[in-house]
């Protein structure tokens, strides 16, 4: 995640990559866009990973599983069942972190 990507358009050159996201309308031919926009979107996505229910979920998944954590995960699973994360990184950051930059 800390690697700089100089040319995001290079991702499209990989012919073995298949776009398949269930339940998501994606335009596979759209590409990542200009490098500056890609960098901004990447920053927004990274920020969103630490916020709200998504941040809680990731902390639950990464924490060592103790008896207390097990019970906490069950409670969080019920509480976070309706968690929905927008596919647009800027929108995800706004909704999950509550910041408008």
Short mmCIF file of N, CA and C in Angstrom, two decimals, residues 7 34 36 43 49-50 58-59 83 87-88 90 96:
data_model
loop_
_atom_site.label_atom_id
_atom_site.label_comp_id
_atom_site.label_asym_id
_atom_site.label_seq_id
_atom_site.Cartn_x
_atom_site.Cartn_y
_atom_site.Cartn_z
N UNK A 7 2.34 4.91 -13.12
CA UNK A 7 1.47 4.85 -14.30
C UNK A 7 0.31 3.89 -14.06
N UNK A 34 -6.73 9.70 -14.97
CA UNK A 34 -5.43 10.36 -14.89
C UNK A 34 -4.69 10.01 -13.59
N UNK A 36 -3.11 11.78 -11.38
CA UNK A 36 -3.42 12.64 -10.22
C UNK A 36 -4.74 12.24 -9.58
N UNK A 43 -5.77 7.89 -1.89
CA UNK A 43 -5.71 8.52 -0.57
C UNK A 43 -7.05 8.49 0.14
N UNK A 49 -10.55 3.43 5.10
CA UNK A 49 -10.30 2.14 5.75
C UNK A 49 -10.19 2.25 7.27
N UNK A 50 -9.91 3.45 7.78
CA UNK A 50 -9.76 3.63 9.22
C UNK A 50 -11.00 4.18 9.90
N UNK A 58 -12.36 -3.98 10.13
CA UNK A 58 -10.98 -4.36 9.85
C UNK A 58 -10.19 -4.59 11.13
N UNK A 59 -10.44 -3.80 12.16
CA UNK A 59 -9.77 -4.03 13.45
C UNK A 59 -10.22 -5.37 14.04
N UNK A 83 -23.66 -2.71 7.04
CA UNK A 83 -22.59 -1.84 6.55
C UNK A 83 -22.50 -1.89 5.03
N UNK A 87 -18.64 2.50 -3.68
CA UNK A 87 -17.53 2.12 -4.54
C UNK A 87 -16.63 3.31 -4.88
N UNK A 88 -17.15 4.52 -4.82
CA UNK A 88 -16.35 5.72 -5.07
C UNK A 88 -15.56 6.04 -3.81
N UNK A 90 -13.95 8.70 -2.73
CA UNK A 90 -14.25 10.00 -2.10
C UNK A 90 -15.57 9.94 -1.34
N UNK A 96 -18.04 7.52 5.66
CA UNK A 96 -17.49 6.77 6.79
C UNK A 96 -16.75 7.66 7.77
#
